[in-house]
């Protein structure tokens, strides 16, 4: 059967949210009177979400479960969803109902008007700490400034993509993924729709600061050489200072003054340069580590149970 819509939801310990997610997505999608499927990617849940998903799939043919062998992370889980999707339009949605499924109808309208990527812009966010709001806002603005792709501000992964876009994305097998960047990078006709991001329905965030930080680094390294260029920039600055300072200090010494004496000056210079050098090495290390990961060419994820197994 030809499927019009695929809805993808990555699941990591979301057992409290699954029934409500299923109910709300079904209600919205049934109202379109078009064929749809819900791809639930279980990203190594340990709270029994997998059993609930299997159970739901037995009762409702719309559901296609993809069950991972372990936790591979949100971005990879969504990637698996894209790989298994069959719809002409593919929607990525969070399982915690922070992204209202009802917005899919508006997205689909824009899609039918000829837009190939319809991304949801968070006009307002509810129930999140100021720290999360502040870091998220800073993150989007830094990414916007330093990457080569103009990733729209305040958008998450909640979006609808045309089959053409998904096919291109599925050919991008990079390991450290930043999907919203990739989906902006492909081009095509893109448009945003605004929405109010709700608070998480149940459970806790599965994105602690550590994971958010990694995602931010993936976004930067995946789409820009800026950190590498910063090292070059500091190199030029300190070389220029040296070229000016060496003759000045030498002349002052020859003139018999005692301006630049003692260990303090030396110590400061050594510490500063040592710091800059180590940071630059670290930045190089990040890129090299990524190269190494790509070179190994391991599969992005391992599926324990594919939809066909059900
Ligand atoms: N998620 C996942 N794997 C992970 C972390 C999160 O599949 O390792 C899923 C999670 O179940 C949810 C979505 O990714 O459906 C977004 O996560 P969360 O709501 O915790 O992030 P936040 O909204 O707090 O940024
Ligand atoms: Mg959430």
Short mmCIF file of N, CA and C in Angstrom, two decimals, residues 86-155:
data_model
loop_
_atom_site.label_atom_id
_atom_site.label_comp_id
_atom_site.label_asym_id
_atom_site.label_seq_id
_atom_site.Cartn_x
_atom_site.Cartn_y
_atom_site.Cartn_z
N UNK A 86 8.47 5.05 4.76
CA UNK A 86 8.00 4.78 3.39
C UNK A 86 7.10 5.88 2.85
N UNK A 87 6.76 6.84 3.70
CA UNK A 87 5.78 7.85 3.31
C UNK A 87 6.30 8.87 2.30
N UNK A 88 5.38 9.56 1.65
CA UNK A 88 5.74 10.65 0.73
C UNK A 88 6.16 11.87 1.53
N UNK A 89 5.64 11.98 2.74
CA UNK A 89 6.03 13.05 3.63
C UNK A 89 6.42 12.40 4.95
N UNK A 90 7.52 12.85 5.53
CA UNK A 90 8.02 12.23 6.74
C UNK A 90 8.10 13.27 7.84
N UNK A 91 7.50 12.96 8.99
CA UNK A 91 7.48 13.91 10.10
C UNK A 91 8.29 13.35 11.26
N UNK A 92 9.19 14.16 11.80
CA UNK A 92 9.95 13.76 12.98
C UNK A 92 9.34 14.45 14.19
N UNK A 93 9.08 13.67 15.23
CA UNK A 93 8.41 14.24 16.39
C UNK A 93 9.01 13.64 17.66
N UNK A 94 9.06 14.42 18.75
CA UNK A 94 9.55 13.87 20.02
C UNK A 94 8.46 13.04 20.67
N UNK A 95 8.87 12.02 21.41
CA UNK A 95 7.88 11.12 22.01
C UNK A 95 7.25 11.71 23.27
N UNK A 96 7.84 12.78 23.81
CA UNK A 96 7.35 13.30 25.09
C UNK A 96 6.23 14.32 24.92
N UNK A 97 5.73 14.45 23.70
CA UNK A 97 4.61 15.34 23.39
C UNK A 97 4.93 16.82 23.62
N UNK A 98 6.21 17.15 23.56
CA UNK A 98 6.57 18.57 23.59
C UNK A 98 6.24 19.19 22.24
N UNK A 99 6.26 18.35 21.21
CA UNK A 99 5.87 18.79 19.87
C UNK A 99 4.44 18.35 19.66
N UNK A 100 3.49 19.27 19.56
CA UNK A 100 2.09 18.87 19.43
C UNK A 100 1.82 18.21 18.07
N UNK A 101 1.32 16.95 18.07
CA UNK A 101 1.03 16.27 16.80
C UNK A 101 0.04 17.05 15.94
N UNK A 102 -0.81 17.86 16.59
CA UNK A 102 -1.83 18.61 15.84
C UNK A 102 -1.19 19.54 14.81
N UNK A 103 0.06 19.95 15.05
CA UNK A 103 0.73 20.87 14.12
C UNK A 103 1.02 20.20 12.77
N UNK A 104 0.99 18.86 12.76
CA UNK A 104 1.28 18.13 11.52
C UNK A 104 0.30 18.55 10.42
N UNK A 105 -0.94 18.84 10.81
CA UNK A 105 -1.94 19.23 9.81
C UNK A 105 -1.52 20.52 9.10
N UNK A 106 -1.03 21.47 9.91
CA UNK A 106 -0.57 22.74 9.33
C UNK A 106 0.65 22.52 8.44
N UNK A 107 1.54 21.65 8.93
CA UNK A 107 2.75 21.34 8.15
C UNK A 107 2.37 20.71 6.83
N UNK A 108 1.39 19.82 6.89
CA UNK A 108 1.00 19.10 5.68
C UNK A 108 0.39 20.07 4.67
N UNK A 109 -0.30 21.08 5.18
CA UNK A 109 -0.88 22.09 4.29
C UNK A 109 0.24 22.80 3.50
N UNK A 110 1.27 23.19 4.25
CA UNK A 110 2.41 23.87 3.62
C UNK A 110 3.12 22.95 2.63
N UNK A 111 3.15 21.68 2.98
CA UNK A 111 3.80 20.70 2.11
C UNK A 111 3.02 20.59 0.79
N UNK A 112 1.69 20.56 0.92
CA UNK A 112 0.86 20.43 -0.28
C UNK A 112 0.92 21.68 -1.14
N UNK A 113 1.32 22.80 -0.51
CA UNK A 113 1.50 24.02 -1.30
C UNK A 113 2.82 24.01 -2.06
N UNK A 114 3.61 22.95 -1.88
CA UNK A 114 4.84 22.83 -2.65
C UNK A 114 6.13 23.01 -1.87
N UNK A 115 6.05 23.15 -0.53
CA UNK A 115 7.28 23.25 0.26
C UNK A 115 7.81 21.85 0.54
N UNK A 116 9.13 21.72 0.50
CA UNK A 116 9.70 20.38 0.67
C UNK A 116 10.21 20.10 2.08
N UNK A 117 10.52 21.18 2.83
CA UNK A 117 10.84 21.01 4.24
C UNK A 117 9.99 22.02 5.01
N UNK A 118 9.19 21.54 5.93
CA UNK A 118 8.41 22.44 6.77
C UNK A 118 8.89 22.24 8.21
N UNK A 119 9.66 23.20 8.71
CA UNK A 119 10.20 23.04 10.06
C UNK A 119 9.38 23.85 11.06
N UNK A 120 9.35 23.36 12.29
CA UNK A 120 8.55 24.02 13.32
C UNK A 120 9.45 24.95 14.13
N UNK A 121 9.05 26.19 14.24
CA UNK A 121 9.82 27.18 14.99
C UNK A 121 9.20 27.36 16.37
N UNK A 122 10.02 27.26 17.40
CA UNK A 122 9.52 27.39 18.77
C UNK A 122 9.34 28.86 19.11
N UNK A 123 8.10 29.31 19.05
CA UNK A 123 7.85 30.71 19.37
C UNK A 123 7.87 30.91 20.88
N UNK A 124 7.49 29.88 21.59
CA UNK A 124 7.41 29.96 23.05
C UNK A 124 7.76 28.59 23.60
N UNK A 125 8.37 28.55 24.77
CA UNK A 125 8.65 27.24 25.39
C UNK A 125 8.10 27.25 26.80
N UNK A 126 7.51 26.11 27.12
CA UNK A 126 6.88 25.99 28.44
C UNK A 126 7.65 24.99 29.29
N UNK A 127 7.66 25.25 30.58
CA UNK A 127 8.14 24.25 31.53
C UNK A 127 9.58 23.84 31.37
N UNK A 128 10.45 24.78 31.00
CA UNK A 128 11.86 24.42 30.96
C UNK A 128 12.65 25.41 31.79
N UNK A 129 13.75 24.92 32.33
CA UNK A 129 14.54 25.75 33.25
C UNK A 129 15.17 26.91 32.48
N UNK A 130 15.47 28.01 33.19
CA UNK A 130 16.08 29.15 32.51
C UNK A 130 17.42 28.75 31.92
N UNK A 131 18.08 27.78 32.60
CA UNK A 131 19.39 27.35 32.11
C UNK A 131 19.26 26.70 30.74
N UNK A 132 18.23 25.85 30.60
CA UNK A 132 18.02 25.17 29.32
C UNK A 132 17.64 26.19 28.25
N UNK A 133 16.76 27.12 28.60
CA UNK A 133 16.32 28.13 27.64
C UNK A 133 17.50 28.98 27.19
N UNK A 134 18.31 29.38 28.16
CA UNK A 134 19.42 30.27 27.87
C UNK A 134 20.48 29.56 27.03
N UNK A 135 20.84 28.31 27.45
CA UNK A 135 21.86 27.60 26.68
C UNK A 135 21.35 27.28 25.28
N UNK A 136 20.06 26.93 25.17
CA UNK A 136 19.52 26.59 23.86
C UNK A 136 19.57 27.82 22.95
N UNK A 137 19.17 28.96 23.50
CA UNK A 137 19.14 30.16 22.69
C UNK A 137 20.55 30.56 22.25
N UNK A 138 21.50 30.47 23.17
CA UNK A 138 22.89 30.79 22.86
C UNK A 138 23.40 29.83 21.77
N UNK A 139 23.09 28.56 21.98
CA UNK A 139 23.52 27.52 21.05
C UNK A 139 23.07 27.82 19.61
N UNK A 140 21.76 28.12 19.45
CA UNK A 140 21.25 28.37 18.10
C UNK A 140 21.93 29.57 17.47
N UNK A 141 22.20 30.60 18.30
CA UNK A 141 22.81 31.80 17.74
C UNK A 141 24.27 31.60 17.36
N UNK A 142 25.00 30.85 18.19
CA UNK A 142 26.41 30.57 17.84
C UNK A 142 26.47 29.75 16.55
N UNK A 143 25.65 28.71 16.51
CA UNK A 143 25.63 27.85 15.32
C UNK A 143 25.34 28.69 14.07
N UNK A 144 24.38 29.59 14.22
CA UNK A 144 23.98 30.41 13.08
C UNK A 144 25.15 31.25 12.60
N UNK A 145 25.91 31.79 13.55
CA UNK A 145 27.02 32.67 13.20
C UNK A 145 28.17 31.92 12.56
N UNK A 146 28.53 30.76 13.11
CA UNK A 146 29.79 30.18 12.68
C UNK A 146 29.68 29.03 11.68
N UNK A 147 28.47 28.58 11.38
CA UNK A 147 28.41 27.48 10.41
C UNK A 147 28.11 28.04 9.02
N UNK A 148 28.40 27.21 8.02
CA UNK A 148 28.23 27.66 6.64
C UNK A 148 26.79 27.49 6.18
N UNK A 149 26.02 26.70 6.93
CA UNK A 149 24.64 26.48 6.54
C UNK A 149 23.76 27.37 7.40
N UNK A 150 22.78 27.99 6.80
CA UNK A 150 21.92 28.85 7.59
C UNK A 150 20.80 28.02 8.20
N UNK A 151 21.10 27.49 9.38
CA UNK A 151 20.12 26.66 10.08
C UNK A 151 19.16 27.61 10.79
N UNK A 152 17.87 27.51 10.50
CA UNK A 152 16.92 28.45 11.09
C UNK A 152 16.99 28.46 12.62
N UNK A 153 16.85 29.64 13.20
CA UNK A 153 16.95 29.79 14.65
C UNK A 153 15.77 29.12 15.36
N UNK A 154 16.01 28.64 16.57
CA UNK A 154 14.97 28.08 17.42
C UNK A 154 14.12 26.99 16.77
N UNK A 155 14.75 26.17 15.96
CA UNK A 155 14.03 25.01 15.42
C UNK A 155 14.70 23.76 15.95
#
